Amino acid sequence: MPGWVGIRVFMLAVDCTARFFGVVVSFYGAASYFCSCSCSCSYSYLYSLFERSRTILTWRKELPVTGWPRLPPEVRSQILRSIVYERHSLTRYALVCREWQRFIEAHKFSHVRIHDRQLRGLERRMVDRQRRLVRHIWLNIELREYTCWECDRPETEWEQEANGRIIGLAVERVFAILSGWRATGRGLTLEISVQSPSDTLHWFPAWFFGGRADVPRGICIPPCVLREQRPKPGGWGWYWFPDYGAVSRIWDQRSPLRLRQALPTVAAVTRLVMRRQSRRRFAATTLGLMLQNLPALEDLVYEPWRAWNTIDQAEFDHEYGLLMDGRCLPTSIRHISIFEDYNEFCMKQLVRSTRGASIRAQRRGRRPDTLLAIAVADATRRLERLEHLSVSFMIDALHFCTVAQPSWRWPELTTLALTSTMLHEATDTQHIWLLLRGAAATALRMPKLETMTLWNAQHGQACSFTYSRRARKLVWRAGWRLRVDLAKLLAAWNEAYALSGELEFEHHAIEAARTETHAQGMQRLRMPLGGVVDAVSWWQMATELEMDVDGVPARGRVGSSSGQ
């Protein structure tokens, strides 16, 4: 094999010389012969050069092909896949050959993560061939940094205005850039997150703002946090936790966001993702403008954070209701997942530090808004192509099912997941029966419904009721038995089932009394990933469960300030 490789390299060099210099030598030789010799000698010289080049080319074609082209396609694919997982730059590998370039560009440009300062590079440096390879754009908007003197104080009005301008300008730029992109059949995901580089450098070193690749390997507790450490109850160890000012800075609920100009229409984006990792809240008006200018949107993943008090929560619910009533959702949408997240440990500490009545009321449990449930039901039934709908903690399933008019239908809906505060051990049996019977009546207006899940997860409680058309079952998961007439329940759901045979009822007992957070409750209920909460967000929630009951990150205790 080495001998053939050497011969091949030599022949390639001869071939290039014959191709590139043959014509030049021929013309110079012909000119010299015409000047000094007869024309017959000139013609014979040109003919000899031509025969020599043709013989060399024929010899090269008869040689066996060696190296990369002779490898089986499976081996070549395995080699390329192993290369893209290296930590080194892939640019040098793309220069090997066309096949390597196509493979590496498809990997490199499929998922693009950029900051707001890099948006100009996205517009200028990417050609059409590379744009067609992009499947996911993650725009991470970086707000201004802050110091230890500011980390435990809410943002000032000047900071709120400055950060609002940063967010608004970034949204305007990305929409202006993507408006020139042509739609492809594979779809394009636009993910937007907002954070400050200082967020993880002060009170929240163990919290996450991205996926697995963004997990910090070591955590160093800053001095501003170590100064506030307190002895844990019982005298074993120390703990720290932020006060209202530090929490308010991270989970800013009042930051104004105004766009300077109208957003252009973007036809290339088919999926919009705004995960829980973005603690800052987008105004409902801004979100509505974004949705209105995404006419090809098919998938919406929106995970806002719950307000810390009942006053702000009522204001946010009113804005969301206006957003739904404004018919901002594109008619092309097929998948809607809304997950309102919250943190029990932060709520607990805020009650300790502020003793506010509205915060205490919010900690006891969010009160779902009935008008918002009406707006969601009315807006989604107008989406004729909607196939999946999941709304968690923002509305109550009882309100959604009872306010729906008899003429409302969801013709293409196949999966539905809603939360309900009625699924609680202390709830009266009659209210639970009204919920389950109303859900069966609503299922009659969803002819293609395959799965409906009603669930609830909070401190000390975890319960779910699932209807599965394919499995022909009604599954009850809870730490307590369902106290309703099962015969009436099965009769109501068999009418919605409308297939040969009858449904079966199953009770799966779980240990819900020791549930500390809603994330733990979701784990015990085995909630499906991707349908209720985004997979990356679920991984973040599961990782943050390492925090103990006092809110101390297990990976960031005081004894690990060295980065262990």
mmCIF file of N, CA and C in Angstrom, residues 163-220:
data_model
loop_
_atom_site.group_PDB
_atom_site.id
_atom_site.type_symbol
_atom_site.label_atom_id
_atom_site.label_comp_id
_atom_site.label_asym_id
_atom_site.label_seq_id
_atom_site.Cartn_x
_atom_site.Cartn_y
_atom_site.Cartn_z
ATOM 1 N N ASN A 163 -31.324 48.121 30.210
ATOM 2 C CA ASN A 163 -31.505 46.720 29.835
ATOM 3 C C ASN A 163 -32.665 46.551 28.863
ATOM 4 N N GLY A 164 -33.714 47.354 29.036
ATOM 5 C CA GLY A 164 -34.824 47.291 28.088
ATOM 6 C C GLY A 164 -34.402 47.679 26.685
ATOM 7 N N ARG A 165 -33.528 48.680 26.574
ATOM 8 C CA ARG A 165 -33.029 49.070 25.248
ATOM 9 C C ARG A 165 -32.171 47.970 24.641
ATOM 10 N N ILE A 166 -31.369 47.295 25.462
ATOM 11 C CA ILE A 166 -30.529 46.202 24.952
ATOM 12 C C ILE A 166 -31.395 45.078 24.390
ATOM 13 N N ILE A 167 -32.422 44.687 25.137
ATOM 14 C CA ILE A 167 -33.291 43.598 24.686
ATOM 15 C C ILE A 167 -34.057 44.000 23.436
ATOM 16 N N GLY A 168 -34.619 45.211 23.443
ATOM 17 C CA GLY A 168 -35.389 45.653 22.283
ATOM 18 C C GLY A 168 -34.549 45.741 21.023
ATOM 19 N N LEU A 169 -33.327 46.262 21.154
ATOM 20 C CA LEU A 169 -32.452 46.372 19.987
ATOM 21 C C LEU A 169 -32.067 45.001 19.456
ATOM 22 N N ALA A 170 -31.810 44.044 20.345
ATOM 23 C CA ALA A 170 -31.445 42.695 19.904
ATOM 24 C C ALA A 170 -32.602 42.021 19.177
ATOM 25 N N VAL A 171 -33.816 42.171 19.682
ATOM 26 C CA VAL A 171 -34.981 41.575 19.020
ATOM 27 C C VAL A 171 -35.194 42.202 17.650
ATOM 28 N N GLU A 172 -35.059 43.508 17.559
ATOM 29 C CA GLU A 172 -35.222 44.175 16.267
ATOM 30 C C GLU A 172 -34.177 43.700 15.267
ATOM 31 N N ARG A 173 -32.937 43.554 15.716
ATOM 32 C CA ARG A 173 -31.864 43.144 14.798
ATOM 33 C C ARG A 173 -32.054 41.723 14.300
ATOM 34 N N VAL A 174 -32.386 40.801 15.197
ATOM 35 C CA VAL A 174 -32.510 39.410 14.759
ATOM 36 C C VAL A 174 -33.701 39.247 13.817
ATOM 37 N N PHE A 175 -34.780 39.978 14.038
ATOM 38 C CA PHE A 175 -35.907 39.905 13.114
ATOM 39 C C PHE A 175 -35.550 40.540 11.772
ATOM 40 N N ALA A 176 -34.798 41.638 11.796
ATOM 41 C CA ALA A 176 -34.394 42.267 10.540
ATOM 42 C C ALA A 176 -33.475 41.355 9.732
ATOM 43 N N ILE A 177 -32.588 40.633 10.403
ATOM 44 C CA ILE A 177 -31.677 39.727 9.703
ATOM 45 C C ILE A 177 -32.430 38.531 9.138
ATOM 46 N N LEU A 178 -33.266 37.904 9.968
ATOM 47 C CA LEU A 178 -33.966 36.696 9.536
ATOM 48 C C LEU A 178 -35.071 36.984 8.531
ATOM 49 N N SER A 179 -35.485 38.232 8.412
ATOM 50 C CA SER A 179 -36.509 38.547 7.411
ATOM 51 C C SER A 179 -36.004 38.320 5.991
ATOM 52 N N GLY A 180 -34.678 38.343 5.802
ATOM 53 C CA GLY A 180 -34.110 38.083 4.488
ATOM 54 C C GLY A 180 -33.797 36.628 4.222
ATOM 55 N N TRP A 181 -34.041 35.757 5.178
ATOM 56 C CA TRP A 181 -33.786 34.330 4.990
ATOM 57 C C TRP A 181 -34.991 33.679 4.328
ATOM 58 N N ARG A 182 -34.706 32.793 3.416
ATOM 59 C CA ARG A 182 -35.775 32.058 2.749
ATOM 60 C C ARG A 182 -36.140 30.803 3.536
ATOM 61 N N ALA A 183 -37.413 30.482 3.524
ATOM 62 C CA ALA A 183 -37.895 29.314 4.265
ATOM 63 C C ALA A 183 -37.418 28.038 3.594
ATOM 64 N N THR A 184 -37.049 27.065 4.401
ATOM 65 C CA THR A 184 -36.655 25.744 3.915
ATOM 66 C C THR A 184 -37.650 24.711 4.428
ATOM 67 N N GLY A 185 -37.635 23.569 3.830
ATOM 68 C CA GLY A 185 -38.567 22.529 4.239
ATOM 69 C C GLY A 185 -38.238 21.896 5.572
ATOM 70 N N ARG A 186 -37.045 22.139 6.103
ATOM 71 C CA ARG A 186 -36.623 21.516 7.361
ATOM 72 C C ARG A 186 -36.969 22.344 8.591
ATOM 73 N N GLY A 187 -37.344 23.595 8.420
ATOM 74 C CA GLY A 187 -37.731 24.422 9.549
ATOM 75 C C GLY A 187 -36.551 25.103 10.217
ATOM 76 N N LEU A 188 -36.845 26.140 10.993
ATOM 77 C CA LEU A 188 -35.824 26.916 11.699
ATOM 78 C C LEU A 188 -36.352 27.277 13.083
ATOM 79 N N THR A 189 -35.545 27.008 14.108
ATOM 80 C CA THR A 189 -35.895 27.313 15.496
ATOM 81 C C THR A 189 -35.171 28.575 15.934
ATOM 82 N N LEU A 190 -35.918 29.496 16.517
ATOM 83 C CA LEU A 190 -35.346 30.710 17.102
ATOM 84 C C LEU A 190 -35.544 30.648 18.612
ATOM 85 N N GLU A 191 -34.449 30.582 19.340
ATOM 86 C CA GLU A 191 -34.486 30.555 20.800
ATOM 87 C C GLU A 191 -33.893 31.847 21.339
ATOM 88 N N ILE A 192 -34.576 32.457 22.288
ATOM 89 C CA ILE A 192 -34.150 33.736 22.854
ATOM 90 C C ILE A 192 -34.051 33.591 24.366
ATOM 91 N N SER A 193 -32.920 33.994 24.916
ATOM 92 C CA SER A 193 -32.734 34.020 26.366
ATOM 93 C C SER A 193 -32.075 35.333 26.753
ATOM 94 N N VAL A 194 -32.326 35.757 27.983
ATOM 95 C CA VAL A 194 -31.822 37.034 28.487
ATOM 96 C C VAL A 194 -31.144 36.789 29.824
ATOM 97 N N GLN A 195 -29.939 37.303 29.985
ATOM 98 C CA GLN A 195 -29.213 37.152 31.242
ATOM 99 C C GLN A 195 -28.090 38.165 31.321
ATOM 100 N N SER A 196 -27.580 38.343 32.509
ATOM 101 C CA SER A 196 -26.393 39.153 32.730
ATOM 102 C C SER A 196 -25.229 38.232 33.068
ATOM 103 N N PRO A 197 -24.023 38.505 32.575
ATOM 104 C CA PRO A 197 -22.877 37.660 32.944
ATOM 105 C C PRO A 197 -22.623 37.615 34.446
ATOM 106 N N SER A 198 -23.158 38.580 35.187
ATOM 107 C CA SER A 198 -22.947 38.618 36.634
ATOM 108 C C SER A 198 -23.949 37.777 37.407
ATOM 109 N N ASP A 199 -24.950 37.220 36.748
ATOM 110 C CA ASP A 199 -26.006 36.502 37.470
ATOM 111 C C ASP A 199 -25.470 35.302 38.241
ATOM 112 N N THR A 200 -24.508 34.592 37.649
ATOM 113 C CA THR A 200 -23.962 33.396 38.304
ATOM 114 C C THR A 200 -22.693 33.691 39.102
ATOM 115 N N LEU A 201 -22.333 34.954 39.242
ATOM 116 C CA LEU A 201 -21.103 35.311 39.950
ATOM 117 C C LEU A 201 -21.355 35.803 41.366
ATOM 118 N N HIS A 202 -22.613 35.840 41.789
ATOM 119 C CA HIS A 202 -22.912 36.381 43.114
ATOM 120 C C HIS A 202 -23.766 35.399 43.918
ATOM 121 N N TRP A 203 -25.064 35.620 43.963
ATOM 122 C CA TRP A 203 -25.926 34.827 44.836
ATOM 123 C C TRP A 203 -26.388 33.519 44.219
ATOM 124 N N PHE A 204 -26.200 33.330 42.944
ATOM 125 C CA PHE A 204 -26.742 32.146 42.282
ATOM 126 C C PHE A 204 -25.657 31.410 41.498
ATOM 127 N N PRO A 205 -24.598 30.946 42.156
ATOM 128 C CA PRO A 205 -23.510 30.289 41.423
ATOM 129 C C PRO A 205 -23.861 28.905 40.913
ATOM 130 N N ALA A 206 -24.861 28.252 41.500
ATOM 131 C CA ALA A 206 -25.191 26.874 41.121
ATOM 132 C C ALA A 206 -26.437 26.794 40.263
ATOM 133 N N TRP A 207 -26.920 27.926 39.786
ATOM 134 C CA TRP A 207 -28.103 27.921 38.932
ATOM 135 C C TRP A 207 -27.659 27.954 37.479
ATOM 136 N N PHE A 208 -28.524 27.481 36.611
ATOM 137 C CA PHE A 208 -28.122 27.233 35.233
ATOM 138 C C PHE A 208 -28.881 28.141 34.274
ATOM 139 N N PHE A 209 -28.177 28.530 33.234
ATOM 140 C CA PHE A 209 -28.745 29.363 32.189
ATOM 141 C C PHE A 209 -28.597 28.706 30.821
ATOM 142 N N GLY A 210 -28.339 27.413 30.778
ATOM 143 C CA GLY A 210 -28.172 26.718 29.514
ATOM 144 C C GLY A 210 -28.277 25.229 29.698
ATOM 145 N N GLY A 211 -27.796 24.477 28.692
ATOM 146 C CA GLY A 211 -27.877 23.029 28.722
ATOM 147 C C GLY A 211 -26.693 22.403 29.419
ATOM 148 N N ARG A 212 -26.453 21.124 29.099
ATOM 149 C CA ARG A 212 -25.392 20.378 29.765
ATOM 150 C C ARG A 212 -24.018 20.969 29.490
ATOM 151 N N ALA A 213 -23.822 21.519 28.305
ATOM 152 C CA ALA A 213 -22.506 22.061 27.968
ATOM 153 C C ALA A 213 -22.177 23.321 28.754
ATOM 154 N N ASP A 214 -23.187 23.950 29.393
ATOM 155 C CA ASP A 214 -22.960 25.194 30.112
ATOM 156 C C ASP A 214 -22.849 24.999 31.615
ATOM 157 N N VAL A 215 -22.759 23.758 32.075
ATOM 158 C CA VAL A 215 -22.681 23.498 33.509
ATOM 159 C C VAL A 215 -21.302 23.890 34.015
ATOM 160 N N PRO A 216 -21.200 24.745 35.028
ATOM 161 C CA PRO A 216 -19.876 25.091 35.567
ATOM 162 C C PRO A 216 -19.230 23.900 36.249
ATOM 163 N N ARG A 217 -17.939 23.703 35.974
ATOM 164 C CA ARG A 217 -17.217 22.567 36.544
ATOM 165 C C ARG A 217 -16.865 22.808 38.014
ATOM 166 N N GLY A 218 -16.634 24.016 38.387
ATOM 167 C CA GLY A 218 -16.325 24.332 39.775
ATOM 168 C C GLY A 218 -17.042 25.597 40.192
ATOM 169 N N ILE A 219 -17.408 25.696 41.457
ATOM 170 C CA ILE A 219 -18.173 26.829 41.945
ATOM 171 C C ILE A 219 -17.372 27.513 43.036
ATOM 172 N N CYS A 220 -17.143 28.794 42.863
ATOM 173 C CA CYS A 220 -16.429 29.584 43.860
ATOM 174 C C CYS A 220 -17.403 30.608 44.439
#
